[in-house]
Amino acid sequence: MNALKGRDLLSIADLSSTEIIDLLNLAADLKQGKIAPTCPKTLGLLFYKASTRTRVSFSVAMYQLGGNVIDLNPNRTQVGRGEPIEDTARVLDRYLDILAIRTFDQQDLETFADYCEMPIINALTDLEHPCQMLADLQTMQETFGQLEGLTMTYVGDGNNVAHSILLGGALVGMNIRIATPKDYEPSPKIVAQAQAIAGDRSQILITHDPKEAAEGCHAIYTDVWASMGQEDLANSRVPIFQPYQVNAELMALADKEAIALHCLPAHRGEEITADVMEGPQAKIWDQAENRMHAQKALMASLLGIV
Ligand code: CP
Ligand code: NVA
C-alpha cells in the first residue's frame, strides 16, 4: 500500500487495478475494525460546490484516524477573492498534510497538484468523482464478493459520475454500460480511455437505449439529471431524461440479484422512483456509508500510515 504514499488522486485512473483492489480490501478491514491506524495529520477541505456526504465522510474519516480537519470555505479564504491557485497551493502546502478539493474545472485541480507536494484528492470536479467510485466498488464487492465479470449499468447524464464509473469499472474488469439521451453521452475521450483500459477483459457499451443497457446487469446506477452548476438547465432537461428514469420496470430487466445505486443527492420521481430507492434492491445507504471507509483507506494510503 505504500506505493500510494505521497501521490495524488485526480482521476480514478490514477490508480492501477491492483491498487484499487488493495484499497477496497483495506477499506473492508477498516470497516470491520480489524485495523485502526492513526495519524496526527491535517486534512484541508476546499469545496467550491455544496456537499453533504463528501465533506462529512472525509471529516469523520480523518477524525477517526486521529487527525484534524480544516474547512477552507472559498468564501472565507483569499482564493475566493482571486488569489491565484499557484500562490494558494504553495502556502497551503506549508501547513496541511493532505488536501481534498471539490471544484468545477479539472485543470484547477491539476494546478493545485502541480504546486503542492502533499497529496491532492479530487472530491468531485465536472469531469470526475473518483472517491465516489471507490465507495461504489466497495459496495459491489460487498454484495457480490468479487468485481471482475460483473456488469454495471449507468442510466442518465453522461457526467462526472458516469466518467469515473467508466474508468474505475474498466480498471477492475467490470462490463460497463452507459445509457444516455442523445447529446448527453460521456466524453468520447473518457470512453476511449476506458476502452483502452478494458481491452479484451471487459466490455464497454454506450447506448441511447436504457432497456438494452439494463438487460441482465448486476447493478443499475443513476445520478441527477442536472449537476451542480447546471441548475438553470434542470427544468428543460426533465422531458429529455424522463425515458431514462430508474424505476421498477427498468429494474425488472436486470439480473434478479441486481442492486440499485445512486451517489445522492437524489430527486425521487425524476432520475429514480421512490419505490426503487426504498425497495429491497437499493444499496444506496451502504454506498453512502462506504464513502467514509473508502476515503479513510485512501487517506491512510496516501499519507503512508498503512
Ligand atoms: N455523492 C456525493 O458526493 O454527495 P455530496 O455532494 O453530498 O458530497
Ligand atoms: N453529478 C452530480 C454528482 C453529485 C454528487 C454533480 O456533479 O452535481
PDB file of C-alpha atoms and ligand atoms in Angstrom:
ATOM      1  CA  MET A   1       0.000   0.000   0.000  1.00  0.00           C
ATOM      2  CA  ASN A   2       2.995   2.277   0.484  1.00  0.00           C
ATOM      3  CA  ALA A   3       3.107   2.608  -3.290  1.00  0.00           C
ATOM      4  CA  LEU A   4       0.392   5.242  -2.858  1.00  0.00           C
ATOM      5  CA  LYS A   5       2.339   7.335  -0.349  1.00  0.00           C
ATOM      6  CA  GLY A   6       2.619  10.962  -1.420  1.00  0.00           C
ATOM      7  CA  ARG A   7       0.583  10.526  -4.597  1.00  0.00           C
ATOM      8  CA  ASP A   8      -2.491  12.449  -5.805  1.00  0.00           C
ATOM      9  CA  LEU A   9      -5.899  11.110  -6.760  1.00  0.00           C
ATOM     10  CA  LEU A  10      -7.103  13.413  -9.519  1.00  0.00           C
ATOM     11  CA  SER A  11      -8.785  10.671 -11.567  1.00  0.00           C
ATOM     12  CA  ILE A  12      -9.819   7.138 -10.632  1.00  0.00           C
ATOM     13  CA  ALA A  13      -7.461   6.115 -13.454  1.00  0.00           C
ATOM     14  CA  ASP A  14      -4.532   7.414 -11.380  1.00  0.00           C
ATOM     15  CA  LEU A  15      -4.843   4.062  -9.609  1.00  0.00           C
ATOM     16  CA  SER A  16      -3.929   0.711 -11.082  1.00  0.00           C
ATOM     17  CA  SER A  17      -6.259  -2.238 -10.951  1.00  0.00           C
ATOM     18  CA  THR A  18      -4.222  -3.789  -8.114  1.00  0.00           C
ATOM     19  CA  GLU A  19      -4.134  -0.532  -6.173  1.00  0.00           C
ATOM     20  CA  ILE A  20      -7.928  -0.258  -6.331  1.00  0.00           C
ATOM     21  CA  ILE A  21      -8.359  -3.822  -5.066  1.00  0.00           C
ATOM     22  CA  ASP A  22      -5.811  -3.196  -2.266  1.00  0.00           C
ATOM     23  CA  LEU A  23      -7.693  -0.038  -1.262  1.00  0.00           C
ATOM     24  CA  LEU A  24     -11.012  -1.898  -1.205  1.00  0.00           C
ATOM     25  CA  ASN A  25      -9.519  -4.644   0.970  1.00  0.00           C
ATOM     26  CA  LEU A  26      -8.090  -2.005   3.312  1.00  0.00           C
ATOM     27  CA  ALA A  27     -11.472  -0.228   3.414  1.00  0.00           C
ATOM     28  CA  ALA A  28     -13.137  -3.532   4.350  1.00  0.00           C
ATOM     29  CA  ASP A  29     -10.598  -4.129   7.145  1.00  0.00           C
ATOM     30  CA  LEU A  30     -11.163  -0.596   8.449  1.00  0.00           C
ATOM     31  CA  LYS A  31     -14.937  -1.025   8.274  1.00  0.00           C
ATOM     32  CA  GLN A  32     -14.761  -4.285  10.235  1.00  0.00           C
ATOM     33  CA  GLY A  33     -12.423  -2.737  12.800  1.00  0.00           C
ATOM     34  CA  LYS A  34      -9.662  -5.256  12.019  1.00  0.00           C
ATOM     35  CA  ILE A  35      -7.167  -2.417  11.944  1.00  0.00           C
ATOM     36  CA  ALA A  36      -7.284   1.141  13.290  1.00  0.00           C
ATOM     37  CA  PRO A  37      -4.270   3.085  12.045  1.00  0.00           C
ATOM     38  CA  THR A  38      -3.743   6.544  13.493  1.00  0.00           C
ATOM     39  CA  CYS A  39      -2.048   9.637  12.127  1.00  0.00           C
ATOM     40  CA  PRO A  40      -1.996  13.102  13.708  1.00  0.00           C
ATOM     41  CA  LYS A  41      -2.256  14.759  10.283  1.00  0.00           C
ATOM     42  CA  THR A  42      -4.272  17.695   8.987  1.00  0.00           C
ATOM     43  CA  LEU A  43      -6.719  17.455   6.102  1.00  0.00           C
ATOM     44  CA  GLY A  44      -7.858  20.589   4.276  1.00  0.00           C
ATOM     45  CA  LEU A  45     -11.234  20.686   2.540  1.00  0.00           C
ATOM     46  CA  LEU A  46     -11.501  23.272  -0.238  1.00  0.00           C
ATOM     47  CA  PHE A  47     -15.003  22.952  -1.666  1.00  0.00           C
ATOM     48  CA  TYR A  48     -16.340  25.373  -4.303  1.00  0.00           C
ATOM     49  CA  LYS A  49     -19.590  23.381  -4.531  1.00  0.00           C
ATOM     50  CA  ALA A  50     -22.065  22.133  -1.940  1.00  0.00           C
ATOM     51  CA  SER A  51     -21.529  18.760  -0.282  1.00  0.00           C
ATOM     52  CA  THR A  52     -23.015  16.664   2.477  1.00  0.00           C
ATOM     53  CA  ARG A  53     -21.554  13.178   2.069  1.00  0.00           C
ATOM     54  CA  THR A  54     -18.085  14.047   0.823  1.00  0.00           C
ATOM     55  CA  ARG A  55     -17.490  16.793   3.362  1.00  0.00           C
ATOM     56  CA  VAL A  56     -18.757  14.800   6.349  1.00  0.00           C
ATOM     57  CA  SER A  57     -17.291  11.428   5.354  1.00  0.00           C
ATOM     58  CA  PHE A  58     -13.834  12.918   4.757  1.00  0.00           C
ATOM     59  CA  SER A  59     -14.025  14.809   8.063  1.00  0.00           C
ATOM     60  CA  VAL A  60     -15.162  11.830  10.126  1.00  0.00           C
ATOM     61  CA  ALA A  61     -12.611   9.576   8.436  1.00  0.00           C
ATOM     62  CA  MET A  62      -9.800  11.958   9.349  1.00  0.00           C
ATOM     63  CA  TYR A  63     -11.068  12.378  12.941  1.00  0.00           C
ATOM     64  CA  GLN A  64     -11.197   8.588  13.296  1.00  0.00           C
ATOM     65  CA  LEU A  65      -7.616   8.421  12.022  1.00  0.00           C
ATOM     66  CA  GLY A  66      -6.678  10.762  14.888  1.00  0.00           C
ATOM     67  CA  GLY A  67      -6.128  13.805  12.694  1.00  0.00           C
ATOM     68  CA  ASN A  68      -7.675  17.227  12.237  1.00  0.00           C
ATOM     69  CA  VAL A  69      -9.725  18.867   9.510  1.00  0.00           C
ATOM     70  CA  ILE A  70      -9.761  22.492   8.343  1.00  0.00           C
ATOM     71  CA  ASP A  71     -12.684  23.669   6.225  1.00  0.00           C
ATOM     72  CA  LEU A  72     -11.236  26.153   3.731  1.00  0.00           C
ATOM     73  CA  ASN A  73     -14.501  27.694   2.616  1.00  0.00           C
ATOM     74  CA  PRO A  74     -13.606  29.677  -0.559  1.00  0.00           C
ATOM     75  CA  ASN A  75     -15.975  32.443   0.575  1.00  0.00           C
ATOM     76  CA  ARG A  76     -13.800  32.985   3.632  1.00  0.00           C
ATOM     77  CA  THR A  77     -10.353  32.410   2.115  1.00  0.00           C
ATOM     78  CA  GLN A  78      -8.451  34.667  -0.262  1.00  0.00           C
ATOM     79  CA  VAL A  79      -8.628  32.170  -3.119  1.00  0.00           C
ATOM     80  CA  GLY A  80     -12.338  33.058  -3.343  1.00  0.00           C
ATOM     81  CA  ARG A  81     -11.315  36.711  -3.821  1.00  0.00           C
ATOM     82  CA  GLY A  82      -8.978  35.945  -6.690  1.00  0.00           C
ATOM     83  CA  GLU A  83      -5.659  34.967  -5.086  1.00  0.00           C
ATOM     84  CA  PRO A  84      -4.036  32.736  -7.720  1.00  0.00           C
ATOM     85  CA  ILE A  85      -4.243  28.980  -7.256  1.00  0.00           C
ATOM     86  CA  GLU A  86      -0.468  28.774  -7.722  1.00  0.00           C
ATOM     87  CA  ASP A  87       0.067  31.011  -4.661  1.00  0.00           C
ATOM     88  CA  THR A  88      -2.684  29.464  -2.548  1.00  0.00           C
ATOM     89  CA  ALA A  89      -1.399  25.969  -3.268  1.00  0.00           C
ATOM     90  CA  ARG A  90       2.182  26.729  -2.242  1.00  0.00           C
ATOM     91  CA  VAL A  91       1.041  28.312   1.017  1.00  0.00           C
ATOM     92  CA  LEU A  92      -1.421  25.553   1.957  1.00  0.00           C
ATOM     93  CA  ASP A  93       1.321  23.033   1.214  1.00  0.00           C
ATOM     94  CA  ARG A  94       3.351  24.514   4.092  1.00  0.00           C
ATOM     95  CA  TYR A  95       0.516  23.946   6.607  1.00  0.00           C
ATOM     96  CA  LEU A  96      -1.526  20.920   5.576  1.00  0.00           C
ATOM     97  CA  ASP A  97      -0.654  17.242   5.085  1.00  0.00           C
ATOM     98  CA  ILE A  98      -3.388  16.399   2.547  1.00  0.00           C
ATOM     99  CA  LEU A  99      -5.992  18.424   0.633  1.00  0.00           C
ATOM    100  CA  ALA A 100      -9.337  17.376  -0.843  1.00  0.00           C
ATOM    101  CA  ILE A 101     -10.760  19.768  -3.449  1.00  0.00           C
ATOM    102  CA  ARG A 102     -14.249  19.975  -4.937  1.00  0.00           C
ATOM    103  CA  THR A 103     -14.341  22.339  -7.885  1.00  0.00           C
ATOM    104  CA  PHE A 104     -15.584  22.829 -11.436  1.00  0.00           C
ATOM    105  CA  ASP A 105     -12.616  22.633 -13.771  1.00  0.00           C
ATOM    106  CA  GLN A 106     -10.313  19.603 -13.628  1.00  0.00           C
ATOM    107  CA  GLN A 107      -7.500  21.909 -14.749  1.00  0.00           C
ATOM    108  CA  ASP A 108      -7.755  23.879 -11.496  1.00  0.00           C
ATOM    109  CA  LEU A 109      -7.332  20.638  -9.559  1.00  0.00           C
ATOM    110  CA  GLU A 110      -4.290  19.791 -11.665  1.00  0.00           C
ATOM    111  CA  THR A 111      -2.804  23.223 -10.987  1.00  0.00           C
ATOM    112  CA  PHE A 112      -3.152  22.611  -7.244  1.00  0.00           C
ATOM    113  CA  ALA A 113      -1.443  19.236  -7.692  1.00  0.00           C
ATOM    114  CA  ASP A 114       1.377  20.832  -9.700  1.00  0.00           C
ATOM    115  CA  TYR A 115       2.087  23.362  -6.947  1.00  0.00           C
ATOM    116  CA  CYS A 116       1.667  21.070  -3.911  1.00  0.00           C
ATOM    117  CA  GLU A 117       3.936  18.342  -2.593  1.00  0.00           C
ATOM    118  CA  MET A 118       1.164  16.955  -0.378  1.00  0.00           C
ATOM    119  CA  PRO A 119      -1.424  14.549  -1.824  1.00  0.00           C
ATOM    120  CA  ILE A 120      -4.323  16.254  -3.617  1.00  0.00           C
ATOM    121  CA  ILE A 121      -7.629  14.380  -3.794  1.00  0.00           C
ATOM    122  CA  ASN A 122     -10.379  15.018  -6.315  1.00  0.00           C
ATOM    123  CA  ALA A 123     -13.528  15.387  -4.190  1.00  0.00           C
ATOM    124  CA  LEU A 124     -15.540  15.952  -7.417  1.00  0.00           C
ATOM    125  CA  THR A 125     -14.953  18.037 -10.492  1.00  0.00           C
ATOM    126  CA  ASP A 126     -17.102  18.482 -13.590  1.00  0.00           C
ATOM    127  CA  LEU A 127     -15.005  15.699 -15.134  1.00  0.00           C
ATOM    128  CA  GLU A 128     -14.801  13.014 -12.438  1.00  0.00           C
ATOM    129  CA  HIS A 129     -15.817  11.805  -8.992  1.00  0.00           C
ATOM    130  CA  PRO A 130     -13.191   9.150  -8.152  1.00  0.00           C
ATOM    131  CA  CYS A 131     -13.874   8.910  -4.383  1.00  0.00           C
ATOM    132  CA  GLN A 132     -17.487   8.097  -5.166  1.00  0.00           C
ATOM    133  CA  MET A 133     -16.313   5.288  -7.428  1.00  0.00           C
ATOM    134  CA  LEU A 134     -14.181   3.738  -4.685  1.00  0.00           C
ATOM    135  CA  ALA A 135     -17.266   3.557  -2.438  1.00  0.00           C
ATOM    136  CA  ASP A 136     -19.361   2.205  -5.312  1.00  0.00           C
ATOM    137  CA  LEU A 137     -16.838  -0.540  -5.975  1.00  0.00           C
ATOM    138  CA  GLN A 138     -16.683  -1.370  -2.267  1.00  0.00           C
ATOM    139  CA  THR A 139     -20.477  -1.728  -2.265  1.00  0.00           C
ATOM    140  CA  MET A 140     -20.397  -4.007  -5.332  1.00  0.00           C
ATOM    141  CA  GLN A 141     -17.631  -6.094  -3.760  1.00  0.00           C
ATOM    142  CA  GLU A 142     -19.597  -6.477  -0.500  1.00  0.00           C
ATOM    143  CA  THR A 143     -22.715  -7.509  -2.407  1.00  0.00           C
ATOM    144  CA  PHE A 144     -21.270  -9.889  -4.969  1.00  0.00           C
ATOM    145  CA  GLY A 145     -17.978 -10.975  -3.360  1.00  0.00           C
ATOM    146  CA  GLN A 146     -15.997 -10.000  -6.450  1.00  0.00           C
ATOM    147  CA  LEU A 147     -15.920  -7.366  -9.169  1.00  0.00           C
ATOM    148  CA  GLU A 148     -14.421  -8.905 -12.296  1.00  0.00           C
ATOM    149  CA  GLY A 149     -17.040 -10.005 -14.797  1.00  0.00           C
ATOM    150  CA  LEU A 150     -19.935  -8.100 -13.206  1.00  0.00           C
ATOM    151  CA  THR A 151     -21.960  -5.730 -15.370  1.00  0.00           C
ATOM    152  CA  MET A 152     -22.724  -2.236 -14.083  1.00  0.00           C
ATOM    153  CA  THR A 153     -25.271  -0.133 -15.930  1.00  0.00           C
ATOM    154  CA  TYR A 154     -25.470   3.624 -15.543  1.00  0.00           C
ATOM    155  CA  VAL A 155     -28.584   5.370 -16.834  1.00  0.00           C
ATOM    156  CA  GLY A 156     -28.841   9.165 -17.093  1.00  0.00           C
ATOM    157  CA  ASP A 157     -26.481  12.037 -17.787  1.00  0.00           C
ATOM    158  CA  GLY A 158     -23.004  11.255 -19.159  1.00  0.00           C
ATOM    159  CA  ASN A 159     -21.455  13.308 -16.358  1.00  0.00           C
ATOM    160  CA  ASN A 160     -18.602  13.203 -13.819  1.00  0.00           C
ATOM    161  CA  VAL A 161     -20.043  10.141 -12.056  1.00  0.00           C
ATOM    162  CA  ALA A 162     -20.512   8.313 -15.368  1.00  0.00           C
ATOM    163  CA  HIS A 163     -16.890   9.070 -16.260  1.00  0.00           C
ATOM    164  CA  SER A 164     -15.497   7.614 -13.039  1.00  0.00           C
ATOM    165  CA  ILE A 165     -17.732   4.552 -13.439  1.00  0.00           C
ATOM    166  CA  LEU A 166     -16.355   4.018 -16.946  1.00  0.00           C
ATOM    167  CA  LEU A 167     -12.721   4.264 -15.870  1.00  0.00           C
ATOM    168  CA  GLY A 168     -13.000   2.585 -12.465  1.00  0.00           C
ATOM    169  CA  GLY A 169     -15.195  -0.198 -13.786  1.00  0.00           C
ATOM    170  CA  ALA A 170     -12.803  -0.916 -16.642  1.00  0.00           C
ATOM    171  CA  LEU A 171      -9.862  -0.999 -14.230  1.00  0.00           C
ATOM    172  CA  VAL A 172     -11.434  -3.767 -12.138  1.00  0.00           C
ATOM    173  CA  GLY A 173     -12.661  -5.807 -15.119  1.00  0.00           C
ATOM    174  CA  MET A 174     -16.368  -4.978 -14.938  1.00  0.00           C
ATOM    175  CA  ASN A 175     -18.529  -4.593 -18.023  1.00  0.00           C
ATOM    176  CA  ILE A 176     -19.836  -1.044 -18.119  1.00  0.00           C
ATOM    177  CA  ARG A 177     -22.962   0.049 -19.957  1.00  0.00           C
ATOM    178  CA  ILE A 178     -23.934   3.719 -20.146  1.00  0.00           C
ATOM    179  CA  ALA A 179     -27.366   4.762 -21.433  1.00  0.00           C
ATOM    180  CA  THR A 180     -27.921   8.482 -22.008  1.00  0.00           C
ATOM    181  CA  PRO A 181     -30.130  10.683 -24.162  1.00  0.00           C
ATOM    182  CA  LYS A 182     -28.599  11.814 -27.434  1.00  0.00           C
ATOM    183  CA  ASP A 183     -26.207  14.761 -26.876  1.00  0.00           C
ATOM    184  CA  TYR A 184     -25.676  13.763 -23.216  1.00  0.00           C
ATOM    185  CA  GLU A 185     -23.177  10.969 -23.839  1.00  0.00           C
ATOM    186  CA  PRO A 186     -19.992  10.716 -21.763  1.00  0.00           C
ATOM    187  CA  SER A 187     -16.855  12.393 -23.088  1.00  0.00           C
ATOM    188  CA  PRO A 188     -15.506  10.469 -26.109  1.00  0.00           C
ATOM    189  CA  LYS A 189     -12.017  10.877 -24.655  1.00  0.00           C
ATOM    190  CA  ILE A 190     -13.015   9.144 -21.406  1.00  0.00           C
ATOM    191  CA  VAL A 191     -14.848   6.411 -23.332  1.00  0.00           C
ATOM    192  CA  ALA A 192     -11.733   5.784 -25.429  1.00  0.00           C
ATOM    193  CA  GLN A 193      -9.588   5.716 -22.284  1.00  0.00           C
ATOM    194  CA  ALA A 194     -11.971   3.217 -20.645  1.00  0.00           C
ATOM    195  CA  GLN A 195     -11.972   1.047 -23.770  1.00  0.00           C
ATOM    196  CA  ALA A 196      -8.181   1.050 -23.819  1.00  0.00           C
ATOM    197  CA  ILE A 197      -8.106   0.007 -20.141  1.00  0.00           C
ATOM    198  CA  ALA A 198     -10.771  -2.678 -20.645  1.00  0.00           C
ATOM    199  CA  GLY A 199      -9.081  -4.215 -23.711  1.00  0.00           C
ATOM    200  CA  ASP A 200     -10.397  -7.780 -24.135  1.00  0.00           C
ATOM    201  CA  ARG A 201     -11.019  -8.165 -20.404  1.00  0.00           C
ATOM    202  CA  SER A 202     -14.456  -6.497 -20.285  1.00  0.00           C
ATOM    203  CA  GLN A 203     -16.924  -4.676 -22.489  1.00  0.00           C
ATOM    204  CA  ILE A 204     -17.965  -1.048 -22.690  1.00  0.00           C
ATOM    205  CA  LEU A 205     -21.357  -0.215 -24.178  1.00  0.00           C
ATOM    206  CA  ILE A 206     -22.527   3.344 -24.853  1.00  0.00           C
ATOM    207  CA  THR A 207     -26.164   3.424 -25.915  1.00  0.00           C
ATOM    208  CA  HIS A 208     -29.293   5.587 -26.011  1.00  0.00           C
ATOM    209  CA  ASP A 209     -31.452   2.594 -25.042  1.00  0.00           C
ATOM    210  CA  PRO A 210     -31.830   2.146 -21.249  1.00  0.00           C
ATOM    211  CA  LYS A 211     -33.517  -1.238 -21.705  1.00  0.00           C
ATOM    212  CA  GLU A 212     -30.618  -2.604 -23.738  1.00  0.00           C
ATOM    213  CA  ALA A 213     -28.267  -1.374 -21.011  1.00  0.00           C
ATOM    214  CA  ALA A 214     -30.317  -2.860 -18.166  1.00  0.00           C
ATOM    215  CA  GLU A 215     -30.809  -6.349 -19.613  1.00  0.00           C
ATOM    216  CA  GLY A 216     -29.292  -8.902 -17.209  1.00  0.00           C
ATOM    217  CA  CYS A 217     -26.962  -6.428 -15.473  1.00  0.00           C
ATOM    218  CA  HIS A 218     -25.874  -6.651 -11.813  1.00  0.00           C
ATOM    219  CA  ALA A 219     -26.321  -3.001 -10.845  1.00  0.00           C
ATOM    220  CA  ILE A 220     -28.332  -0.087 -12.166  1.00  0.00           C
ATOM    221  CA  TYR A 221     -26.861   3.244 -11.162  1.00  0.00           C
ATOM    222  CA  THR A 222     -28.176   6.721 -11.710  1.00  0.00           C
ATOM    223  CA  ASP A 223     -27.384  10.311 -10.774  1.00  0.00           C
ATOM    224  CA  VAL A 224     -29.117  13.678 -11.014  1.00  0.00           C
ATOM    225  CA  TRP A 225     -30.189  14.908 -14.444  1.00  0.00           C
ATOM    226  CA  ALA A 226     -28.639  18.337 -13.824  1.00  0.00           C
ATOM    227  CA  SER A 227     -25.368  18.501 -11.907  1.00  0.00           C
ATOM    228  CA  MET A 228     -24.125  21.307  -9.690  1.00  0.00           C
ATOM    229  CA  GLY A 229     -23.513  24.334 -11.889  1.00  0.00           C
ATOM    230  CA  GLN A 230     -26.304  23.273 -14.283  1.00  0.00           C
ATOM    231  CA  GLU A 231     -29.233  24.359 -12.117  1.00  0.00           C
ATOM    232  CA  ASP A 232     -30.590  26.649 -14.867  1.00  0.00           C
ATOM    233  CA  LEU A 233     -30.964  23.635 -17.167  1.00  0.00           C
ATOM    234  CA  ALA A 234     -32.803  21.416 -14.681  1.00  0.00           C
ATOM    235  CA  ASN A 235     -36.375  22.064 -15.837  1.00  0.00           C
ATOM    236  CA  SER A 236     -35.645  21.857 -19.545  1.00  0.00           C
ATOM    237  CA  ARG A 237     -33.869  18.541 -19.040  1.00  0.00           C
ATOM    238  CA  VAL A 238     -36.803  16.760 -17.375  1.00  0.00           C
ATOM    239  CA  PRO A 239     -38.651  15.752 -20.575  1.00  0.00           C
ATOM    240  CA  ILE A 240     -35.366  14.771 -22.266  1.00  0.00           C
ATOM    241  CA  PHE A 241     -34.323  12.481 -19.416  1.00  0.00           C
ATOM    242  CA  GLN A 242     -37.746  11.088 -18.448  1.00  0.00           C
ATOM    243  CA  PRO A 243     -37.259   7.872 -20.518  1.00  0.00           C
ATOM    244  CA  TYR A 244     -34.052   7.302 -18.527  1.00  0.00           C
ATOM    245  CA  GLN A 245     -35.712   7.082 -15.119  1.00  0.00           C
ATOM    246  CA  VAL A 246     -34.659   4.142 -12.937  1.00  0.00           C
ATOM    247  CA  ASN A 247     -37.971   2.562 -11.946  1.00  0.00           C
ATOM    248  CA  ALA A 248     -39.379  -0.884 -11.173  1.00  0.00           C
ATOM    249  CA  GLU A 249     -39.898  -1.604 -14.870  1.00  0.00           C
ATOM    250  CA  LEU A 250     -36.223  -0.985 -15.643  1.00  0.00           C
ATOM    251  CA  MET A 251     -35.035  -2.900 -12.548  1.00  0.00           C
ATOM    252  CA  ALA A 252     -37.128  -5.890 -13.703  1.00  0.00           C
ATOM    253  CA  LEU A 253     -34.917  -6.219 -16.797  1.00  0.00           C
ATOM    254  CA  ALA A 254     -31.762  -6.607 -14.689  1.00  0.00           C
ATOM    255  CA  ASP A 255     -30.467  -9.804 -13.085  1.00  0.00           C
ATOM    256  CA  LYS A 256     -32.785 -10.884 -10.267  1.00  0.00           C
ATOM    257  CA  GLU A 257     -29.971 -10.268  -7.740  1.00  0.00           C
ATOM    258  CA  ALA A 258     -29.235  -6.809  -9.183  1.00  0.00           C
ATOM    259  CA  ILE A 259     -28.845  -3.802  -6.922  1.00  0.00           C
ATOM    260  CA  ALA A 260     -29.824  -0.160  -7.391  1.00  0.00           C
ATOM    261  CA  LEU A 261     -27.188   2.501  -6.746  1.00  0.00           C
ATOM    262  CA  HIS A 262     -27.312   6.297  -6.544  1.00  0.00           C
ATOM    263  CA  CYS A 263     -24.477   8.585  -5.445  1.00  0.00           C
ATOM    264  CA  LEU A 264     -27.010  11.013  -3.862  1.00  0.00           C
ATOM    265  CA  PRO A 265     -28.472  13.573  -3.512  1.00  0.00           C
ATOM    266  CA  ALA A 266     -31.495  12.040  -5.278  1.00  0.00           C
ATOM    267  CA  HIS A 267     -34.631  13.534  -6.776  1.00  0.00           C
ATOM    268  CA  ARG A 268     -37.402  10.995  -6.254  1.00  0.00           C
ATOM    269  CA  GLY A 269     -39.776  10.919  -9.209  1.00  0.00           C
ATOM    270  CA  GLU A 270     -37.076  12.213 -11.555  1.00  0.00           C
ATOM    271  CA  GLU A 271     -33.987  10.046 -12.118  1.00  0.00           C
ATOM    272  CA  ILE A 272     -35.190   7.364  -9.652  1.00  0.00           C
ATOM    273  CA  THR A 273     -38.573   6.411  -8.272  1.00  0.00           C
ATOM    274  CA  ALA A 274     -39.268   6.352  -4.529  1.00  0.00           C
ATOM    275  CA  ASP A 275     -40.195   2.651  -4.646  1.00  0.00           C
ATOM    276  CA  VAL A 276     -36.779   1.703  -6.072  1.00  0.00           C
ATOM    277  CA  MET A 277     -34.950   3.951  -3.602  1.00  0.00           C
ATOM    278  CA  GLU A 278     -36.792   2.473  -0.642  1.00  0.00           C
ATOM    279  CA  GLY A 279     -37.034  -1.048  -2.070  1.00  0.00           C
ATOM    280  CA  PRO A 280     -35.061  -4.201  -1.234  1.00  0.00           C
ATOM    281  CA  GLN A 281     -32.683  -3.910  -4.187  1.00  0.00           C
ATOM    282  CA  ALA A 282     -31.357  -0.485  -3.160  1.00  0.00           C
ATOM    283  CA  LYS A 283     -27.876  -0.448  -1.618  1.00  0.00           C
ATOM    284  CA  ILE A 284     -27.793   3.324  -1.571  1.00  0.00           C
ATOM    285  CA  TRP A 285     -27.294   3.788   2.176  1.00  0.00           C
ATOM    286  CA  ASP A 286     -24.458   1.235   2.305  1.00  0.00           C
ATOM    287  CA  GLN A 287     -22.980   3.031  -0.685  1.00  0.00           C
ATOM    288  CA  ALA A 288     -23.128   6.358   1.189  1.00  0.00           C
ATOM    289  CA  GLU A 289     -21.583   4.797   4.322  1.00  0.00           C
ATOM    290  CA  ASN A 290     -18.782   3.316   2.271  1.00  0.00           C
ATOM    291  CA  ARG A 291     -17.657   6.792   1.243  1.00  0.00           C
ATOM    292  CA  MET A 292     -16.168   7.090   4.720  1.00  0.00           C
ATOM    293  CA  HIS A 293     -14.433   3.713   4.779  1.00  0.00           C
ATOM    294  CA  ALA A 294     -13.062   4.039   1.244  1.00  0.00           C
ATOM    295  CA  GLN A 295     -11.763   7.570   1.831  1.00  0.00           C
ATOM    296  CA  LYS A 296     -10.231   6.561   5.159  1.00  0.00           C
ATOM    297  CA  ALA A 297      -8.366   3.805   3.315  1.00  0.00           C
ATOM    298  CA  LEU A 298      -7.369   6.287   0.619  1.00  0.00           C
ATOM    299  CA  MET A 299      -6.055   8.909   3.046  1.00  0.00           C
ATOM    300  CA  ALA A 300      -4.216   6.341   5.182  1.00  0.00           C
ATOM    301  CA  SER A 301      -2.560   5.065   1.998  1.00  0.00           C
ATOM    302  CA  LEU A 302      -1.686   8.465   0.521  1.00  0.00           C
ATOM    303  CA  LEU A 303      -0.274   9.533   3.907  1.00  0.00           C
ATOM    304  CA  GLY A 304       1.728   6.324   4.097  1.00  0.00           C
ATOM    305  CA  ILE A 305       0.466   5.207   7.513  1.00  0.00           C
ATOM    306  CA  VAL A 306      -0.567   1.710   6.394  1.00  0.00           C
TER     307      VAL A 306
HETATM  308  N1   CP B   1     -22.333  11.821  -3.536  1.00  0.00           N
HETATM  309  C1   CP B   1     -21.776  12.963  -3.110  1.00  0.00           C
HETATM  310  O1   CP B   1     -20.664  13.318  -3.483  1.00  0.00           O
HETATM  311  O2   CP B   1     -22.554  13.659  -2.241  1.00  0.00           O
HETATM  312  P1   CP B   1     -22.265  15.139  -1.712  1.00  0.00           P
HETATM  313  O3   CP B   1     -22.454  16.075  -2.879  1.00  0.00           O
HETATM  314  O4   CP B   1     -23.293  15.354  -0.634  1.00  0.00           O
HETATM  315  O5   CP B   1     -20.865  15.205  -1.187  1.00  0.00           O
HETATM  316  N1  NVA B   2     -23.216  14.723 -10.906  1.00  0.00           N
HETATM  317  C1  NVA B   2     -23.512  15.310  -9.613  1.00  0.00           C
HETATM  318  C2  NVA B   2     -22.929  14.472  -8.547  1.00  0.00           C
HETATM  319  C3  NVA B   2     -23.215  14.950  -7.152  1.00  0.00           C
HETATM  320  C4  NVA B   2     -22.571  14.102  -6.101  1.00  0.00           C
HETATM  321  C5  NVA B   2     -22.972  16.729  -9.559  1.00  0.00           C
HETATM  322  O1  NVA B   2     -21.863  16.948 -10.071  1.00  0.00           O
HETATM  323  O2  NVA B   2     -23.648  17.611  -9.042  1.00  0.00           O
END
